Coordinates of C-alpha atoms and ligand atoms in Angstrom, one line a residue:
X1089 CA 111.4 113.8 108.3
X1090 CA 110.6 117.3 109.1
X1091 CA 107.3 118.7 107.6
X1092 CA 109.6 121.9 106.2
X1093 CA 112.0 119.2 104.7
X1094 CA 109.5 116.9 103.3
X1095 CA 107.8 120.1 101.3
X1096 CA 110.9 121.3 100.1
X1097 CA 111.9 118.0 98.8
X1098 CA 108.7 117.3 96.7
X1099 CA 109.2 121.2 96.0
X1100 CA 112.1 120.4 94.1
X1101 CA 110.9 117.3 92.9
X1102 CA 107.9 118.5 91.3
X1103 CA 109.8 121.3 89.9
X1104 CA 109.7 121.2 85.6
X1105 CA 113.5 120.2 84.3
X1106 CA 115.1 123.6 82.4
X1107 CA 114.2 122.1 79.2
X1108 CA 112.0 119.0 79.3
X1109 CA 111.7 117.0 75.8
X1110 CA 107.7 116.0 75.7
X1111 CA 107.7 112.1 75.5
X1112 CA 105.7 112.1 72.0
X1113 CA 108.7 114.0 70.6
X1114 CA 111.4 110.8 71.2
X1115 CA 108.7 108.9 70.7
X1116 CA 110.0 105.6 68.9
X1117 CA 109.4 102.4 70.8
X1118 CA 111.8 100.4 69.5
X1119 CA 114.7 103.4 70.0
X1120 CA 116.8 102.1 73.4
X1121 CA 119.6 99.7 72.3
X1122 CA 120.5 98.2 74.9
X1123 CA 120.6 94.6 75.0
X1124 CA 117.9 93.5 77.5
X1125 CA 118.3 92.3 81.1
X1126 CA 118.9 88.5 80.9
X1127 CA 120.0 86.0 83.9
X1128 CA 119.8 82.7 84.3
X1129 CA 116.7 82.9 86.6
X1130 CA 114.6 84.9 84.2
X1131 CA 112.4 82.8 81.9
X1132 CA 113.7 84.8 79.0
X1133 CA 115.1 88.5 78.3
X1134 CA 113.6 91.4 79.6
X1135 CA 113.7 94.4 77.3
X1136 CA 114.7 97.7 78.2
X1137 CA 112.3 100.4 78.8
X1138 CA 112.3 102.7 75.6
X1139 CA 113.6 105.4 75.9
X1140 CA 110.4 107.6 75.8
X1141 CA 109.0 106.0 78.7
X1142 CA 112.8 106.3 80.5
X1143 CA 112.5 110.2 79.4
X1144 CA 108.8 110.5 81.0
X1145 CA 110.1 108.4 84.4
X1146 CA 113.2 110.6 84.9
X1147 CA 111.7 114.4 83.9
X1148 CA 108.0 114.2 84.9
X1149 CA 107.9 112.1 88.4
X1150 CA 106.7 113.0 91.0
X1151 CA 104.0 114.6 88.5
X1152 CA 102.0 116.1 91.8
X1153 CA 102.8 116.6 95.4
X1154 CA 101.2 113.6 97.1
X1155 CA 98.7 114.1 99.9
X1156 CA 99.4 113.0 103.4
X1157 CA 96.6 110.9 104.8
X1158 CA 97.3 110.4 108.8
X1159 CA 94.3 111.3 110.0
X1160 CA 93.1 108.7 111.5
X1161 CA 94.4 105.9 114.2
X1162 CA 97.7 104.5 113.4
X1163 CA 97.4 105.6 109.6
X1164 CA 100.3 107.2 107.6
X1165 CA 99.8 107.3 104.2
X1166 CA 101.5 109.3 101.0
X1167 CA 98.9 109.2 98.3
X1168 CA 100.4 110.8 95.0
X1169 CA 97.8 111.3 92.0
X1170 CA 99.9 111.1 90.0
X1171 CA 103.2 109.8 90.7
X1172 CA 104.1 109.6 86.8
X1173 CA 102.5 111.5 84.7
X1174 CA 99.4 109.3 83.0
X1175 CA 100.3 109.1 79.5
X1176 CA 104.2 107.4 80.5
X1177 CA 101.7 105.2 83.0
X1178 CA 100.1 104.0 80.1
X1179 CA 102.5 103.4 78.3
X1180 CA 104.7 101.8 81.2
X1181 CA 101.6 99.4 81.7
X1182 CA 101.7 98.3 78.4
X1183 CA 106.0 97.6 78.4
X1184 CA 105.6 96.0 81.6
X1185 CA 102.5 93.6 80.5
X1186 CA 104.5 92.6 77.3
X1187 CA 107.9 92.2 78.9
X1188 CA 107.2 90.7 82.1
X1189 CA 107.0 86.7 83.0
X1190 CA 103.6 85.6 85.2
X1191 CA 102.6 83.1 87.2
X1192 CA 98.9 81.9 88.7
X1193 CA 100.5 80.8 91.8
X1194 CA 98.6 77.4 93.5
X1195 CA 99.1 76.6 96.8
X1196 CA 97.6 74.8 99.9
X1197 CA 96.1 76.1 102.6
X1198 CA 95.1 73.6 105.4
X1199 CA 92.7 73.8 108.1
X1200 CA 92.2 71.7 110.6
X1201 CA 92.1 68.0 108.9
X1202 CA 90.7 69.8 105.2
X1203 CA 93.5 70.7 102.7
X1204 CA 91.9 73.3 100.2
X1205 CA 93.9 74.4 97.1
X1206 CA 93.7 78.0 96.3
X1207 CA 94.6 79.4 93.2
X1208 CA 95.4 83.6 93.8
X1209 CA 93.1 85.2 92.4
X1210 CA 95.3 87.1 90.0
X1211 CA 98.9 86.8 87.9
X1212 CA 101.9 87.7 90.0
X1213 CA 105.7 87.4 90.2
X1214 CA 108.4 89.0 92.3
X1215 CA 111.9 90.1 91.8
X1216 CA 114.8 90.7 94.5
X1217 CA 116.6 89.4 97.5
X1218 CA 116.5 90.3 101.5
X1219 CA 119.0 92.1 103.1
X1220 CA 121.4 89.2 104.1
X1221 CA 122.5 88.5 100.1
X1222 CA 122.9 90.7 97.4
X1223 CA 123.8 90.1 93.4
X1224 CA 126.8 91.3 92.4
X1225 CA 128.7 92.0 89.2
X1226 CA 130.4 88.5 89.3
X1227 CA 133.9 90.0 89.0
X1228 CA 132.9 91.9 92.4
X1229 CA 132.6 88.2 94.4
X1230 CA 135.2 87.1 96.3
X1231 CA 135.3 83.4 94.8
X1232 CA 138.7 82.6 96.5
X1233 CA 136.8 80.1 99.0
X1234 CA 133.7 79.0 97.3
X1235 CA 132.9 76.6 94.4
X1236 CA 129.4 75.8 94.7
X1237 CA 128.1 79.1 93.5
X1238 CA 125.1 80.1 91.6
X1239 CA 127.3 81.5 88.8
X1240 CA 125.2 81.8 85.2
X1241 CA 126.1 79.3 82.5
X1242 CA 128.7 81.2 80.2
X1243 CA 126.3 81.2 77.6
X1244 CA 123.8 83.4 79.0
X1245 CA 126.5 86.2 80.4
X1246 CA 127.9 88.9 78.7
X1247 CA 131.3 89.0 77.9
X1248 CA 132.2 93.2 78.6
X1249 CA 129.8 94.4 80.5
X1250 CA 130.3 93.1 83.9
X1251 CA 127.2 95.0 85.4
X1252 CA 124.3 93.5 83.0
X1253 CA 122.2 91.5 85.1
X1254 CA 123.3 88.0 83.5
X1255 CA 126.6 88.8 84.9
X1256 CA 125.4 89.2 88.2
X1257 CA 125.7 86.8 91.1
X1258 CA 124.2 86.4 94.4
X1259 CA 126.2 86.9 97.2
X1260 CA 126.4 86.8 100.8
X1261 CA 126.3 90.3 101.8
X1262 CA 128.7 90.3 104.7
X1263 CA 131.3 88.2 103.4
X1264 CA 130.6 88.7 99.3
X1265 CA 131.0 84.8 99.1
X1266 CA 128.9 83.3 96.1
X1267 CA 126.0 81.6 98.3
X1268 CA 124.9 77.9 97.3
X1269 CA 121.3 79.3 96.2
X1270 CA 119.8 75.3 97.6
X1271 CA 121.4 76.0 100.8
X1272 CA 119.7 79.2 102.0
X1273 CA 116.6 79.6 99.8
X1274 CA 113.7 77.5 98.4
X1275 CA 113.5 78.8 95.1
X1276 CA 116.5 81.0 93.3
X1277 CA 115.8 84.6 93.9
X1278 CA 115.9 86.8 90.2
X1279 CA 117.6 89.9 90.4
X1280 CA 115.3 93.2 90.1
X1281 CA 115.5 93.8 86.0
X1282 CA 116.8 97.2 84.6
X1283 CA 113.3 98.2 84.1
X1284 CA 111.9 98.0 87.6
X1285 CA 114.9 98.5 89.1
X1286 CA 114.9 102.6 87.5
X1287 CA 111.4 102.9 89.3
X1288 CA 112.8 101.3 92.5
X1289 CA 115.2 103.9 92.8
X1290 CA 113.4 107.0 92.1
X1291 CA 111.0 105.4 94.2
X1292 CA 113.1 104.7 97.3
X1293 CA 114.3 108.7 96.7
X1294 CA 110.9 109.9 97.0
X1295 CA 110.0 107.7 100.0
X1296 CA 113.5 108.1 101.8
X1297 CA 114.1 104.5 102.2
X1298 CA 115.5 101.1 100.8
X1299 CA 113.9 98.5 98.6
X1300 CA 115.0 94.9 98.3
X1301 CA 112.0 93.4 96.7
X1302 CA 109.7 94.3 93.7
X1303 CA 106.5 92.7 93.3
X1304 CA 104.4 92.7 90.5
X1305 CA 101.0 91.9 90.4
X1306 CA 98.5 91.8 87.1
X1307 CA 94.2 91.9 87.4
X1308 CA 93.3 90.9 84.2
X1309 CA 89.5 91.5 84.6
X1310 CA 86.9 92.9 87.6
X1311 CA 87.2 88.9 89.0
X1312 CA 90.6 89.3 89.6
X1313 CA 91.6 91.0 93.1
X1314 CA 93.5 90.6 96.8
X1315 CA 91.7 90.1 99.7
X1316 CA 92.2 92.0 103.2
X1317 CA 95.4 91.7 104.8
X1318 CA 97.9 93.6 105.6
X1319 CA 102.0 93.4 104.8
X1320 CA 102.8 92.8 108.8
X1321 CA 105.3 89.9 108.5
X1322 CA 108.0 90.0 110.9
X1323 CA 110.4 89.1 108.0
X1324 CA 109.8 92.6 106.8
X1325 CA 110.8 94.7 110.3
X1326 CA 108.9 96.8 112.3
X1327 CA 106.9 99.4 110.4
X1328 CA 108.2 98.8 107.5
X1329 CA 107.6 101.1 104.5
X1330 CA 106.2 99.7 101.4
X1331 CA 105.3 101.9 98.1
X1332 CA 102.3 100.7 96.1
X1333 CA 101.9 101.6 92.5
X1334 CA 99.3 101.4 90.2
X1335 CA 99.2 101.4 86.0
X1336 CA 97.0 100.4 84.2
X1337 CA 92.8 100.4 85.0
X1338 CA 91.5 102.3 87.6
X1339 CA 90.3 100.2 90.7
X1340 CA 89.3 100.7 94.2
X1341 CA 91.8 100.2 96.8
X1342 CA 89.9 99.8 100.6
X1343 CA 91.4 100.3 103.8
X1344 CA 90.1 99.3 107.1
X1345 CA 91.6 98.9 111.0
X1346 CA 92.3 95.7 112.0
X1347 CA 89.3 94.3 114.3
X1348 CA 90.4 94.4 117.8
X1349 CA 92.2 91.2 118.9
X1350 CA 90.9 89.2 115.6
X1351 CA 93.3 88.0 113.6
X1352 CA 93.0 88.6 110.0
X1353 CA 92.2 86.6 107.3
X1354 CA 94.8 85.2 104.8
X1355 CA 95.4 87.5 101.9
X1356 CA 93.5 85.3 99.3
X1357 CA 91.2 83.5 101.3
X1358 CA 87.6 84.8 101.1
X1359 CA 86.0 85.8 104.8
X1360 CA 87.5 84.7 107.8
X1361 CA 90.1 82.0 107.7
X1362 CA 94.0 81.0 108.5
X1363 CA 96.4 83.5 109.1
X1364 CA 98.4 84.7 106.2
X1365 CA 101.3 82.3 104.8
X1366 CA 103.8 83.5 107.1
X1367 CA 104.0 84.9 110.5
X1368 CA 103.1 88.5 111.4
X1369 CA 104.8 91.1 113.1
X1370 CA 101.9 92.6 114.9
X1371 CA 101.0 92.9 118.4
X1372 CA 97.1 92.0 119.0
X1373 CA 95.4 95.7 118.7
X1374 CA 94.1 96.0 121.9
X1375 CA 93.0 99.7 122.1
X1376 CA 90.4 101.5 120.8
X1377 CA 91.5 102.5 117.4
X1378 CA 90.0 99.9 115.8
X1379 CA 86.4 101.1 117.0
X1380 CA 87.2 104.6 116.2
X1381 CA 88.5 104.4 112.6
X1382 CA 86.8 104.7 109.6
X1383 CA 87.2 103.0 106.2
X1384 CA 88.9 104.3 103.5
X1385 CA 88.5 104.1 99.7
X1386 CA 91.0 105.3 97.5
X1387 CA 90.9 105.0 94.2
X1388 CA 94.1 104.1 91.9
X1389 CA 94.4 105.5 88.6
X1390 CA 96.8 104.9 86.3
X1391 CA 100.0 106.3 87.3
X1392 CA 99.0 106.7 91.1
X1393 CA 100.8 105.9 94.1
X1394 CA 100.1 104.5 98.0
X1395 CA 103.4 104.7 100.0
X1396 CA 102.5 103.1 103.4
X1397 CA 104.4 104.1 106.5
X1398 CA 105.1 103.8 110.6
X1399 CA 102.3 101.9 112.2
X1400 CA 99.8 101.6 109.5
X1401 CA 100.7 98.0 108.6
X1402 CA 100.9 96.8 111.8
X1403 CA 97.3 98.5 112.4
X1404 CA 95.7 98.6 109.3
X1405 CA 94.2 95.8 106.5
X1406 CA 93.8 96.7 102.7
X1407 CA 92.2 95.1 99.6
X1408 CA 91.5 95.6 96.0
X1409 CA 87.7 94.0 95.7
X1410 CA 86.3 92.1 92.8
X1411 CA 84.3 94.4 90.4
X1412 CA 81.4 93.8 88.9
X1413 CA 79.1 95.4 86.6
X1414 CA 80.6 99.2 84.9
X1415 CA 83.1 99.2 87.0
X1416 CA 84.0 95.8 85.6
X1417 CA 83.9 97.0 82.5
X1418 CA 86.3 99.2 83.1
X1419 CA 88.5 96.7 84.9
X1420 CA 88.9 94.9 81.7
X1421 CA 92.0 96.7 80.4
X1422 CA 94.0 95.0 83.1
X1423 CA 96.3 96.6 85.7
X1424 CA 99.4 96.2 87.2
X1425 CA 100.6 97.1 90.6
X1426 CA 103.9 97.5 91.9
X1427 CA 105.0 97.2 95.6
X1428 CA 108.2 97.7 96.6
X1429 CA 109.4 96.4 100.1
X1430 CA 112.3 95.6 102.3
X1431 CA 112.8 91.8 103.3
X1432 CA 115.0 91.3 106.5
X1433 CA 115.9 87.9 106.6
X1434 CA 115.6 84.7 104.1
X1435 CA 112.4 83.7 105.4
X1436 CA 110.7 86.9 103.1
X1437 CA 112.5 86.1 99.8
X1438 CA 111.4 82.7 100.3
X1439 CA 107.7 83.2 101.1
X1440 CA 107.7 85.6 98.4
X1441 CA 109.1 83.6 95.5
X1442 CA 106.6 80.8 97.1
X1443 CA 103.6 82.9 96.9
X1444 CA 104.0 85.2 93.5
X1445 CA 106.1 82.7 91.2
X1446 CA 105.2 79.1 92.6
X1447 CA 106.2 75.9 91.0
X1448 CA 103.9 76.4 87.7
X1449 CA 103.7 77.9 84.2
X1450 CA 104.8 81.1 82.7
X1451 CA 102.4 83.5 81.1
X1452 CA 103.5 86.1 78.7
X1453 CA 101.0 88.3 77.4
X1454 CA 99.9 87.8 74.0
X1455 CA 98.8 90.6 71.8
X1456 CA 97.0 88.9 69.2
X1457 CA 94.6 86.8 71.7
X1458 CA 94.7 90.2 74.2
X1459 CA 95.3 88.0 77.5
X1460 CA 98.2 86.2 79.1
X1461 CA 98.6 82.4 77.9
X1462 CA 101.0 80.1 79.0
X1463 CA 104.3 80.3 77.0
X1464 CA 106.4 77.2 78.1
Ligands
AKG1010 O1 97.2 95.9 93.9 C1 97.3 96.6 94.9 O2 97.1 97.8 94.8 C2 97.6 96.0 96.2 C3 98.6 94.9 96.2 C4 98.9 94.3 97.5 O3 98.2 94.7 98.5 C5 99.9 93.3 97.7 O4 100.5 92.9 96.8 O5 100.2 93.0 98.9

């Protein structure tokens, strides 16, 4: 997009409404009626956002004009501090730690003849499907030619309201045929919830593209973190766009330029080791920007947002490090990050579902204990 265009978009964006109501004066938490997103694929309900925090999301974001940080080799980033405004932050970190499922994902990682088990290093959990199926109000399927469908039970959809998410189904998105979920994915993909799926559109408005996928990741502590990688997989496209927010605790987010020719360690894999879980898009870097660039540290406060563009997955590796000391102290309100991406082909909804919700437990936040436990 044209730089003139650009400005005059956030120019409007950032723009204050005629008459904004301040959050604290609809301030009732308990105040949106709506009954909350349930499917069939959701461990249980999902409340609506209240309708202070909806009020804060729709009038105060973008709440500054993000900086553009492209100043270095094959770098493109939007950095907004803010993106909302950090009292809704705050409060959208504590909705979305209450409301949302969790999983410690376990997996294997094998090299050479030694199979290690690595548990990720913090809770995570994913929503959405790639481009190739969709979910649909189920009275929007064409159902003339298939049975085997992944239709909710008829106790968990609601009779009226065709578009609330336990009504929707997933389809195949050329032919709108309910797809056999077995037959094209590992796990059953969950559709985005209400709450996520508000941000995911004012989102994709502000970074002029399309999100399939939301994924949600909690650090409960300093010890929890994500090692160096970068989001290259070929299931995503070329230079694909992904939009990184943060709520919650402040932490450090590095950057650095992939080494020349090395390939990268896995995303949860301390030091050097296998490449990440699934294939990656990028071509070896074989000029020079690797020895030219300099690391970056940003850091991400509650409310702020990354949106990484063009070449700088394909060029560039980033991390949230493990804290220690004051800076774990302040880690210790927890934080949650939100990426939104674009998934091309099966292969990304499966490695994602794989990777964030696993075969294992649930955790749900509990208030009293102040942690997440398992709840099933
Ligand atoms: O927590 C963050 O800010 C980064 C998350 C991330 O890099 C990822 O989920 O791939």
């Amino acid at each position: 997009m044209a730089k003139r265009t650009l400005d005059s978009f956030f120019q409007r964006a950032i723009s204050p409404p005629q008459k904004r109501s301040k959050p604290s004066e609809i301030n009732n938490p308990q105040d949106n009626q709506d009954p909350p997103s349930q499917h069939p694929t959701y461990p249980s309900p999902i409340a609506q956002l209240p309708s202070h925090i909806e009020v804060g999301l729709v009038h105060t974001t973008p709440a500054a004009a993000p900086r553009t940080i492209n100043n270095q080799p094959h770098l493109d980033l939007l950095y907004f501090q803010p993106y909302i405004a950090r009292t809704t932050a705050n409060e959208l970190f504590k909705f979305l730690r209450r409301e949302v499922p969790f999983y410690r994902v376990q997996y294997n990682i094998r090299r050479g003849d030694t199979e290690t088990q690595i548990t990720t290093p913090r809770f995570t959990t994913v929503f959405g499907v790639d481009e190739t199926s969709k979910f649909v109000p189920r009275s929007s399927a064409n159902t003339n030619t298939n049975t085997n469908t992944n239709r909710p039970q008829s106790n968990t959809s609601t009779p009226g309201n065709e578009d609330h998410p336990a009504s929707l189904i997933l389809v195949d998105s050329s032919t709108n045929e309910p797809i056999p979920t077995s037959k094209k994915y590992h796990s059953t993909p969950r559709p985005i919830p209400t709450c996520l799926d508000l941000l995911r559109k004012q989102v994709e408005d502000i970074s002029q593209t399309t999100y399939n996928i939301c994924l949600v990741n909690y650090y409960a502590s300093g010890e929890d973190s994500i090692a160096f990688h970068s989001d290259d997989e070929r299931f995503l496209g070329s230079n694909p766009t992904i939009a990184s927010l943060s709520l919650g605790a402040e932490r450090d987010f590095l950057m650095k330029h992939k080494p020349v020719v090395t390939p990268e360690a896995g995303r949860d894999t301390p030091g050097a080791g296998p490449p990440p879980p699934s294939k990656s898009n990028s071509t070896p870097n074989l000029n020079s920007g690797g020895s030219d660039a300099r690391p970056l540290k940003l850091g991400l406060a509650s409310g702020d947002m990354v949106i990484m563009r063009g070449a700088t997955q394909s060029n560039w590796l980033h991390s949230i490090p493990k804290r220690k000391g004051k800076a774990a102290e302040r880690s210790i309100q927890g934080r949650i990050n939100i990426t939104f991406r674009k998934a091309v082909v099966p292969a990304g909804t499966n490695n994602y579902y794989h990777y964030n919700v696993g075969d294992g437990g649930v955790f749900r936040w509990d208030e009293t204990q102040r942690r997440m436990v398992r709840s099933d």
